[in-house]
Short mmCIF file of C-alpha atoms in Angstrom, two decimals:
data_model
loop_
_atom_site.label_atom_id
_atom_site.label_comp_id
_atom_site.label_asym_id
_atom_site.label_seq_id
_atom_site.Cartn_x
_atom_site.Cartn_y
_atom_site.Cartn_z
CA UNK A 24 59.22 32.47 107.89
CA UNK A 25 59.45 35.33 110.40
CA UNK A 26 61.76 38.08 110.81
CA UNK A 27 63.64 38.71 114.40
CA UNK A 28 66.73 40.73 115.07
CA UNK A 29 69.73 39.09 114.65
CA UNK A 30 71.96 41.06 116.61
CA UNK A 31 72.21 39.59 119.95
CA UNK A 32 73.96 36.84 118.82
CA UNK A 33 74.11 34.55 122.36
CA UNK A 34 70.35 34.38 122.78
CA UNK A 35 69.73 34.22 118.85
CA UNK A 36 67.18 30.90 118.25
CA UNK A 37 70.11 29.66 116.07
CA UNK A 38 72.97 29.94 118.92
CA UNK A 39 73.00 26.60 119.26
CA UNK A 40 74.15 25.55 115.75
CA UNK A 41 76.78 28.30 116.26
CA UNK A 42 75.75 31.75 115.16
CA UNK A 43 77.35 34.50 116.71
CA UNK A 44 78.58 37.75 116.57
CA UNK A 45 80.57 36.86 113.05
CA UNK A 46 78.01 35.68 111.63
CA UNK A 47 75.04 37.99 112.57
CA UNK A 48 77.74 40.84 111.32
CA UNK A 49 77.98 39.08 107.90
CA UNK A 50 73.98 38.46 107.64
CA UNK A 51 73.29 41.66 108.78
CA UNK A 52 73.39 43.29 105.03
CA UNK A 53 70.65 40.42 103.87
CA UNK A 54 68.55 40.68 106.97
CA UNK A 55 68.23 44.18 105.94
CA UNK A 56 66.13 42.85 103.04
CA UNK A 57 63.95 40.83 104.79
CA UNK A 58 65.69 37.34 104.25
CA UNK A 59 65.84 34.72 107.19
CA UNK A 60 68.97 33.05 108.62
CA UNK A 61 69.74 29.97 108.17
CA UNK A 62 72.40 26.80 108.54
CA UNK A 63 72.15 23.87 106.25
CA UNK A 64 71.98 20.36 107.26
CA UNK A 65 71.83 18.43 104.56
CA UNK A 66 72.06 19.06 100.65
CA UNK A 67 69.92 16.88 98.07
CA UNK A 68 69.96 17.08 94.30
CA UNK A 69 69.39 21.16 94.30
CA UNK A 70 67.67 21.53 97.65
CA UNK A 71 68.64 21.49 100.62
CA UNK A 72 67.46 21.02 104.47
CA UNK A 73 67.99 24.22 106.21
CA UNK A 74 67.16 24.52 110.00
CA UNK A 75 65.55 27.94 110.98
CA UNK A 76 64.30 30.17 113.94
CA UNK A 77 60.60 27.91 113.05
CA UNK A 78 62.69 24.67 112.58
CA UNK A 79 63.92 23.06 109.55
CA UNK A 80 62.67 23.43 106.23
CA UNK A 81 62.79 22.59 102.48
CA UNK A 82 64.57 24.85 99.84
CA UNK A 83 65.59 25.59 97.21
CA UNK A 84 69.24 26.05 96.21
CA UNK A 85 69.47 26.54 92.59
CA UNK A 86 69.86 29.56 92.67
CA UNK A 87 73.56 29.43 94.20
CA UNK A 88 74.59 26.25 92.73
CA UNK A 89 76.71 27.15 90.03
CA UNK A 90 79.89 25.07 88.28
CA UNK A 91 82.07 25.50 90.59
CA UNK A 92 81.92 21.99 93.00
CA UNK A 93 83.59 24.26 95.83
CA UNK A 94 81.41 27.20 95.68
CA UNK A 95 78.19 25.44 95.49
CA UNK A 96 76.04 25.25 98.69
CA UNK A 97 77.23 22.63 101.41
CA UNK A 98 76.16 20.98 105.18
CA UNK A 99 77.53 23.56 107.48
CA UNK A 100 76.68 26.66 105.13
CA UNK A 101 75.05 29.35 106.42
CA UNK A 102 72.51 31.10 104.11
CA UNK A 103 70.18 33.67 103.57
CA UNK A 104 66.19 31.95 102.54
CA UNK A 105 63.48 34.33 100.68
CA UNK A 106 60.43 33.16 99.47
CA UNK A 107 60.36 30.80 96.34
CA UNK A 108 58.34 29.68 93.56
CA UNK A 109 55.55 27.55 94.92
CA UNK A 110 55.99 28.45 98.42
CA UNK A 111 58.99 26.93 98.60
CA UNK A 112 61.75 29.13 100.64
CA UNK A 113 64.96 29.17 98.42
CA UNK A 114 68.81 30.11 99.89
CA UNK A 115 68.99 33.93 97.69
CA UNK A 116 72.46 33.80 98.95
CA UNK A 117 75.41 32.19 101.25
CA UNK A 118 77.83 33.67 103.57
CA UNK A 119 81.13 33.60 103.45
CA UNK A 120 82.61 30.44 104.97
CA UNK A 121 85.18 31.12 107.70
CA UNK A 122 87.16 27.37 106.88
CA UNK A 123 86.75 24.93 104.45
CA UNK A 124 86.99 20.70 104.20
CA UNK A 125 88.11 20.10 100.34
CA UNK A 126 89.38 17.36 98.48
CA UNK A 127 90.09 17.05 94.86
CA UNK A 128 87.56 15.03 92.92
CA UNK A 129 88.22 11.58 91.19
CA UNK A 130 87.42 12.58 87.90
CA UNK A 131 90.37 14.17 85.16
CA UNK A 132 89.59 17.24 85.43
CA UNK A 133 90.88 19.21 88.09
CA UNK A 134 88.01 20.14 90.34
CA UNK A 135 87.79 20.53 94.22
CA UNK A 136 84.68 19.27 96.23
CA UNK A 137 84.09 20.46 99.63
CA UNK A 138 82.58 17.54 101.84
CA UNK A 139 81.51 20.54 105.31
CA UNK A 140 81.77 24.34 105.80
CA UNK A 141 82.48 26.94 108.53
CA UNK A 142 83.64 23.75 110.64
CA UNK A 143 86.10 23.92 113.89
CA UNK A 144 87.11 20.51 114.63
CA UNK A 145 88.21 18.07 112.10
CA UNK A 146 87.54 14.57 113.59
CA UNK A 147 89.52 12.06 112.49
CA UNK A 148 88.48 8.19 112.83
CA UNK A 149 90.72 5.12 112.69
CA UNK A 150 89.52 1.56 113.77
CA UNK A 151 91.86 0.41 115.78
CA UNK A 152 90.26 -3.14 114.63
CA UNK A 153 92.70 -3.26 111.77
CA UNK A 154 95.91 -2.59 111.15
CA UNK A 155 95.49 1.52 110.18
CA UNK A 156 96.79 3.15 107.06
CA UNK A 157 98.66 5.79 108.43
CA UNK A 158 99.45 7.49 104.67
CA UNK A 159 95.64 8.24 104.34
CA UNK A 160 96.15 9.77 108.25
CA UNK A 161 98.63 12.21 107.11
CA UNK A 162 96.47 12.76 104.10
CA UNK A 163 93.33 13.42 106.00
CA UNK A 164 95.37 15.71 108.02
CA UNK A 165 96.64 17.90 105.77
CA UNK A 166 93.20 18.45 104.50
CA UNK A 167 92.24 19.44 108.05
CA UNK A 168 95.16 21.46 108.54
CA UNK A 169 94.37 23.22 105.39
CA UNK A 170 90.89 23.58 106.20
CA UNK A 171 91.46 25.69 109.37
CA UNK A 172 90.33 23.59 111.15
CA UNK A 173 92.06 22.02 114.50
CA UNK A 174 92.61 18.21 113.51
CA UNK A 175 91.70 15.39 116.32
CA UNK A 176 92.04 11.62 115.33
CA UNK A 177 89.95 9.47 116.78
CA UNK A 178 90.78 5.54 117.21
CA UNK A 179 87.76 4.35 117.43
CA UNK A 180 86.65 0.30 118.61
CA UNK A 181 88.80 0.62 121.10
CA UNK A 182 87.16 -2.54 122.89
CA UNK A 183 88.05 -4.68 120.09
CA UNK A 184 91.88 -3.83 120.39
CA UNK A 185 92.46 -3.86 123.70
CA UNK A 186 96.69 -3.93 123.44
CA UNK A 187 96.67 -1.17 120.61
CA UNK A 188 98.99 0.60 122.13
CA UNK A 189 101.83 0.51 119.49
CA UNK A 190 98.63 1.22 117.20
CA UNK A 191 98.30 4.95 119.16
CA UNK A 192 101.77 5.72 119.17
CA UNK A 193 102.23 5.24 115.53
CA UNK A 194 99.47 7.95 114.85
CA UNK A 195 100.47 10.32 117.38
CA UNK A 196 103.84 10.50 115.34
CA UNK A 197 101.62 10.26 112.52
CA UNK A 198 100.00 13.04 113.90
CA UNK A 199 102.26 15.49 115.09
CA UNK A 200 100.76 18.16 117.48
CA UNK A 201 97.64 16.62 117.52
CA UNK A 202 95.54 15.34 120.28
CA UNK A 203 94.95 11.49 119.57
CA UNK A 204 91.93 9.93 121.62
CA UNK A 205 91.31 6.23 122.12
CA UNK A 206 87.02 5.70 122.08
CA UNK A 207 84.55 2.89 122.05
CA UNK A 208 80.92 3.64 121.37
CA UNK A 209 80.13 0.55 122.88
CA UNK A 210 81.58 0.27 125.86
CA UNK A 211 81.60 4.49 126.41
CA UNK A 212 84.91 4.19 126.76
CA UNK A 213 86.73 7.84 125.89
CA UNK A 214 83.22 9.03 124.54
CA UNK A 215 82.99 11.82 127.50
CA UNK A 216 86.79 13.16 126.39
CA UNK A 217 85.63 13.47 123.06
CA UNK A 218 82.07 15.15 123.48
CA UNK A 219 83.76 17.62 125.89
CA UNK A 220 86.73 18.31 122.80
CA UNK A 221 83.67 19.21 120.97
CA UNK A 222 80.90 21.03 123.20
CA UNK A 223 82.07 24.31 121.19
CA UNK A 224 81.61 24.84 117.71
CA UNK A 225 80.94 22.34 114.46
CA UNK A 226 83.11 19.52 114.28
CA UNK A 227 83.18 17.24 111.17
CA UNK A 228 83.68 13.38 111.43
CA UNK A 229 85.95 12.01 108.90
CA UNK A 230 87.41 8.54 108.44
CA UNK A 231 86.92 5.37 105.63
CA UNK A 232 84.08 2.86 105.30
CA UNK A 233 84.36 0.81 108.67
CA UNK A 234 86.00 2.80 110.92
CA UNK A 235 82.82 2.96 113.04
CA UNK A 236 81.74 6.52 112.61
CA UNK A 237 78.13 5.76 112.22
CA UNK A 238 78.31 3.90 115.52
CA UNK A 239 79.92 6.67 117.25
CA UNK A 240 77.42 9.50 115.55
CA UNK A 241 74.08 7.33 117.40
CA UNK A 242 76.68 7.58 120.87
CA UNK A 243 77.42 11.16 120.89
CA UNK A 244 73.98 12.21 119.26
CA UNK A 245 72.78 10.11 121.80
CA UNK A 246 69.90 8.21 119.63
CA UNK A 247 70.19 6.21 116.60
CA UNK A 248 70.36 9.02 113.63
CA UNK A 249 72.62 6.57 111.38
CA UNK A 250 71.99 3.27 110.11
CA UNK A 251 74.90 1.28 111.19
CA UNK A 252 76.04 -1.98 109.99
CA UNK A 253 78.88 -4.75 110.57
CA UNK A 254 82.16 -4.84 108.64
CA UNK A 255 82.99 -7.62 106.19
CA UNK A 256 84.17 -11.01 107.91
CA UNK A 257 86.54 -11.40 105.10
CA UNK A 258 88.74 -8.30 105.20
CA UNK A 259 87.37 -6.14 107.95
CA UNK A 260 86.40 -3.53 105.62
CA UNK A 261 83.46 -1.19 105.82
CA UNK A 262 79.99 -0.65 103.98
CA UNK A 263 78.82 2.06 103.18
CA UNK A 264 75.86 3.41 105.34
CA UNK A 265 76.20 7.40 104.92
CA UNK A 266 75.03 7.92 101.85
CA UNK A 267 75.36 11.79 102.56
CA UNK A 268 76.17 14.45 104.63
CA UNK A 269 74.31 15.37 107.67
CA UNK A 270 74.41 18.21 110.60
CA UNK A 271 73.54 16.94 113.89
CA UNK A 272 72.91 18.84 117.66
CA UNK A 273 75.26 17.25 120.36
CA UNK A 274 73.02 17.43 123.78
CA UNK A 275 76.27 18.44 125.79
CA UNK A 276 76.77 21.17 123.30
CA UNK A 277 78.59 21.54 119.75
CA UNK A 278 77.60 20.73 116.29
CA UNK A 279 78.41 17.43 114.50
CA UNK A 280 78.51 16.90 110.72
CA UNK A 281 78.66 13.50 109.54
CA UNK A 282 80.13 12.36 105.90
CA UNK A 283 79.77 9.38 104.48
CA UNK A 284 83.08 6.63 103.86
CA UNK A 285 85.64 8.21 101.48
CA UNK A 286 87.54 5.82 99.95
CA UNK A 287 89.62 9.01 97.74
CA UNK A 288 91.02 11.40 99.51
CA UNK A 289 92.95 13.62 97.10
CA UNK A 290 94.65 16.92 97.95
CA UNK A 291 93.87 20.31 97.30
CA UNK A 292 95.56 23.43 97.32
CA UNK A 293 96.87 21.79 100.27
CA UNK A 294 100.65 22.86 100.45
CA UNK A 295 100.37 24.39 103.93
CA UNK A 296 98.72 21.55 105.54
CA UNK A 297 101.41 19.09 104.13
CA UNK A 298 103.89 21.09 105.67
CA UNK A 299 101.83 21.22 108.63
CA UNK A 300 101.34 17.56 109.09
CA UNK A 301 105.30 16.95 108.49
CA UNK A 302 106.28 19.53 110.94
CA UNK A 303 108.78 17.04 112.32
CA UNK A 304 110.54 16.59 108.72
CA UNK A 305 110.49 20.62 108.22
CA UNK A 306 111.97 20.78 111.25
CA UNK A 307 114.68 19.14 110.23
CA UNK A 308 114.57 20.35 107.12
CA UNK A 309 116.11 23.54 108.69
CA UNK A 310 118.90 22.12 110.07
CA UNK A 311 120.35 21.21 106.75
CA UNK A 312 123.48 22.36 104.92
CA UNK A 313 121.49 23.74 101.76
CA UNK A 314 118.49 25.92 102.10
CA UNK A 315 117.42 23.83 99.06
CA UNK A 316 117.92 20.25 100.41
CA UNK A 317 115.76 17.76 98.92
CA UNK A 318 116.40 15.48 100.59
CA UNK A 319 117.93 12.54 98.46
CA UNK A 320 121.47 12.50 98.38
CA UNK A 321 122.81 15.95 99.15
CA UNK A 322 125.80 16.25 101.81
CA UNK A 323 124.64 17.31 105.09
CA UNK A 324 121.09 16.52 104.86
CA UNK A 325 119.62 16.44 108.37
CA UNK A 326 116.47 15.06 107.33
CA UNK A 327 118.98 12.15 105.95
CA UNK A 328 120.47 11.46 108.87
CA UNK A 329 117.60 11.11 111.30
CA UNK A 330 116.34 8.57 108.75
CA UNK A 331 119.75 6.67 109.14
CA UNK A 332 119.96 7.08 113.07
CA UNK A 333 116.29 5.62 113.18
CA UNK A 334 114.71 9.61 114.83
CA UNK A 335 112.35 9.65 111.35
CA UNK A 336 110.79 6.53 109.73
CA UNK A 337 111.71 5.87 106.58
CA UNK A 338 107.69 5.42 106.02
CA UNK A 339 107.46 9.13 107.21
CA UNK A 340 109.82 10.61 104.81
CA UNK A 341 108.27 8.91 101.88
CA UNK A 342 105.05 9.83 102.80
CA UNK A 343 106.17 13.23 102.93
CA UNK A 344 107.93 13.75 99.15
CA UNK A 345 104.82 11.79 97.86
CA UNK A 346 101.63 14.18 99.53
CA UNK A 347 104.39 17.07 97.88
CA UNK A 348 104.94 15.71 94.59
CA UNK A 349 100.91 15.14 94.23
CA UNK A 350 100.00 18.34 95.62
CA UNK A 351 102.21 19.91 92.75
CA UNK A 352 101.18 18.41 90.17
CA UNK A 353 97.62 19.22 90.94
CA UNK A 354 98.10 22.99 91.17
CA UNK A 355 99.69 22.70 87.94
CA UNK A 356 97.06 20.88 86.55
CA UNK A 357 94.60 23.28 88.45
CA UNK A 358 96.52 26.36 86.99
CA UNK A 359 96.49 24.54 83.74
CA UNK A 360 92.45 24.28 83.60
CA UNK A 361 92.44 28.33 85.15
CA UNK A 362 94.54 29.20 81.73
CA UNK A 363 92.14 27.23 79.58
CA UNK A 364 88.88 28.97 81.24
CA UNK A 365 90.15 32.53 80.88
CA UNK A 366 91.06 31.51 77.01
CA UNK A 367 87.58 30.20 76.91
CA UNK A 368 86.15 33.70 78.25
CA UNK A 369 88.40 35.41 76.27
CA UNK A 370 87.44 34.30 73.18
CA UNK A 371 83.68 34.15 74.05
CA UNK A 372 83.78 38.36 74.95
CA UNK A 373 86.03 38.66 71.57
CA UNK A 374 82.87 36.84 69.65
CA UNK A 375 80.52 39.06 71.38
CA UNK A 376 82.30 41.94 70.68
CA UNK A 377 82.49 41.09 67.50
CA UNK A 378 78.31 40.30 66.85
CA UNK A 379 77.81 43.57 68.86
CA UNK A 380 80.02 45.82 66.54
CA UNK A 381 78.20 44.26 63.55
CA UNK A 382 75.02 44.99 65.04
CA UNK A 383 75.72 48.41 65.56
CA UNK A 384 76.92 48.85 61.96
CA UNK A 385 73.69 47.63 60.70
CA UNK A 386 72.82 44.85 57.67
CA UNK A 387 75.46 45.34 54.82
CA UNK A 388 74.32 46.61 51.68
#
């Protein structure tokens, strides 16, 4: 690997999977010791893919893979490689991620797992070749919101719905503030909206088994990078075909990460995207009597009374106190688990403290 300055950010090798001035200014302290830049592209049982100024390569990322699901290294990470054990270059450190894409795992405990980092465009797909789930929409958007990145939802197979119109105007009010794009990879319809929407920075695609994102990856990549294969007949549900995630070059410009189905998509930490993805309820939520409304039965309740005069769904408003009641209980499961670390730590340093102090005093007699 070769060292090169990495100030001029536009005409840096790596410009094109998005370094600039940010990020040169936050590699700048490891380029002073004589590590290499690089983004990662895909992550593999403690290594990782890792394109360079010479191309990808193979590393090694052990080394900042600790515990912590969120904090270990991720497609869309930019790191700093040094030389390794048997010549293998190994990531000696990660920068900081400017945004995020977490969801809570599946298992009991309560654990985030970020699925892309440093990521501008959240990319939403929904086959319009079903009947769509909007609940998992708003879910998938408040993780975007949260995120910081700017949501888009995609309906993808548009050629197979042809008078899905009611189908788009449920998920723009699913989808409040949010551009909502109708696409077929195999027609083309839609598909030069979209790869203009994402010529600038790293977008991440996003969606359930089915919903035709591999298809659409091969059309905006512009070759076939991901196996694709047909839906059920019996249900019209997906298979799984992603087994991972993956960083890909648009030609027109822009950055793509792929990820595979998710069939989970719990919240994290995710009160302000909730709120952001029910800005139509909050709204309301102004308007009523008591600044501590919840909605249910108090007098004046404006949120209430655009449910009876038909302005908010009834589907809406559920979907709403459910994403809030869930996101509560995990941060009080995730403070819970914080409590039960620090007594952890606390009693391991007490221990130590203890077989230091009995060290210094020295064998009894």
């Amino acid at each position: 690997m070769r060292a090169f300055d990495t100030a001029h950010a536009s005409a840096h090798p790596l410009a094109p999977y998005g370094w600039d001035e940010h990020t040169a200014e936050s590699f700048a302290p490891h380029g002073r010791q004589g590590l290499i830049p690089a983004r990662v592209v895909r992550v593999d049982r403690g290594r990782c893919d890792a394109v360079t100024a010479d191309g990808t390569v193979r590393a090694d990322s052990a080394s900042v893979t600790g515990p912590d699901p969120v904090r270990t290294v991720c497609t869309g990470d930019w790191a700093a490689l040094g030389p390794g054990a048997g010549g293998l270059p190994e990531v000696r450190a990660l920068l900081p991620r400017r945004t995020a894409f977490v969801r809570s795992t599946s298992s009991k405990r309560a654990e985030g797992q970020v699925l892309a980092a440093n990521v501008d465009h959240a990319v939403i797909a929904v086959s319009l070749a079903t009947e769509p789930d909007l609940g998992r929409l708003e879910r998938f958007l408040a993780l975007a919101w949260e995120s910081g990145a700017q949501p888009l939802v995609v309906l993808t197979k548009a050629d197979l719905a042809p008078d899905a119109g009611h189908v788009a105007a449920d998920a723009e009010a699913a989808a409040p503030g949010v551009p909502v794009l109708s696409v077929s990879a195999r027609t083309g319809e839609g598909l030069d909206a979209l790869a203009a929407a994402l010529c600038e920075g790293t977008a991440v695609l996003l969606g359930q088994s089915g919903a035709g994102k591999s298809t659409l990856v091969n059309a905006l990549v512009g070759q076939e990078v991901a196996t694709v294969q047909s839906t059920r007949s019996r249900d019209g549900k997906g298979r799984h075909t992603t087994t991972g995630r993956e960083l890909f070059l648009l030609p027109g410009g822009g950055v793509l990460i792929d990820t595979p189905g998710l069939r989970g998509v719990g919240l994290w930490d995710a009160g302000d995207g909730v709120g952001r993805t029910f800005a139509d309820v909050e709204e309301l939520a102004r308007e009523c009597r008591f600044p501590d409304c919840a909605h249910t039965a108090e007098p004046g309740c404006a949120v209430l009374a655009a449910v009876d005069d038909g302005t908010l769904p009834v589907r809406r408003l559920d979907s709403y106190r459910k994403l809030l009641r869930e996101n509560e209980y995990l941060a009080a499961r995730t403070d819970a688990r914080l409590r039960a670390e620090l007594r952890r730590d606390w009693k391991r340093k007490q221990a130590l403290g203890r077989h230091m102090a009995e060290r210094k005093r020295g064998p009894r007699r």
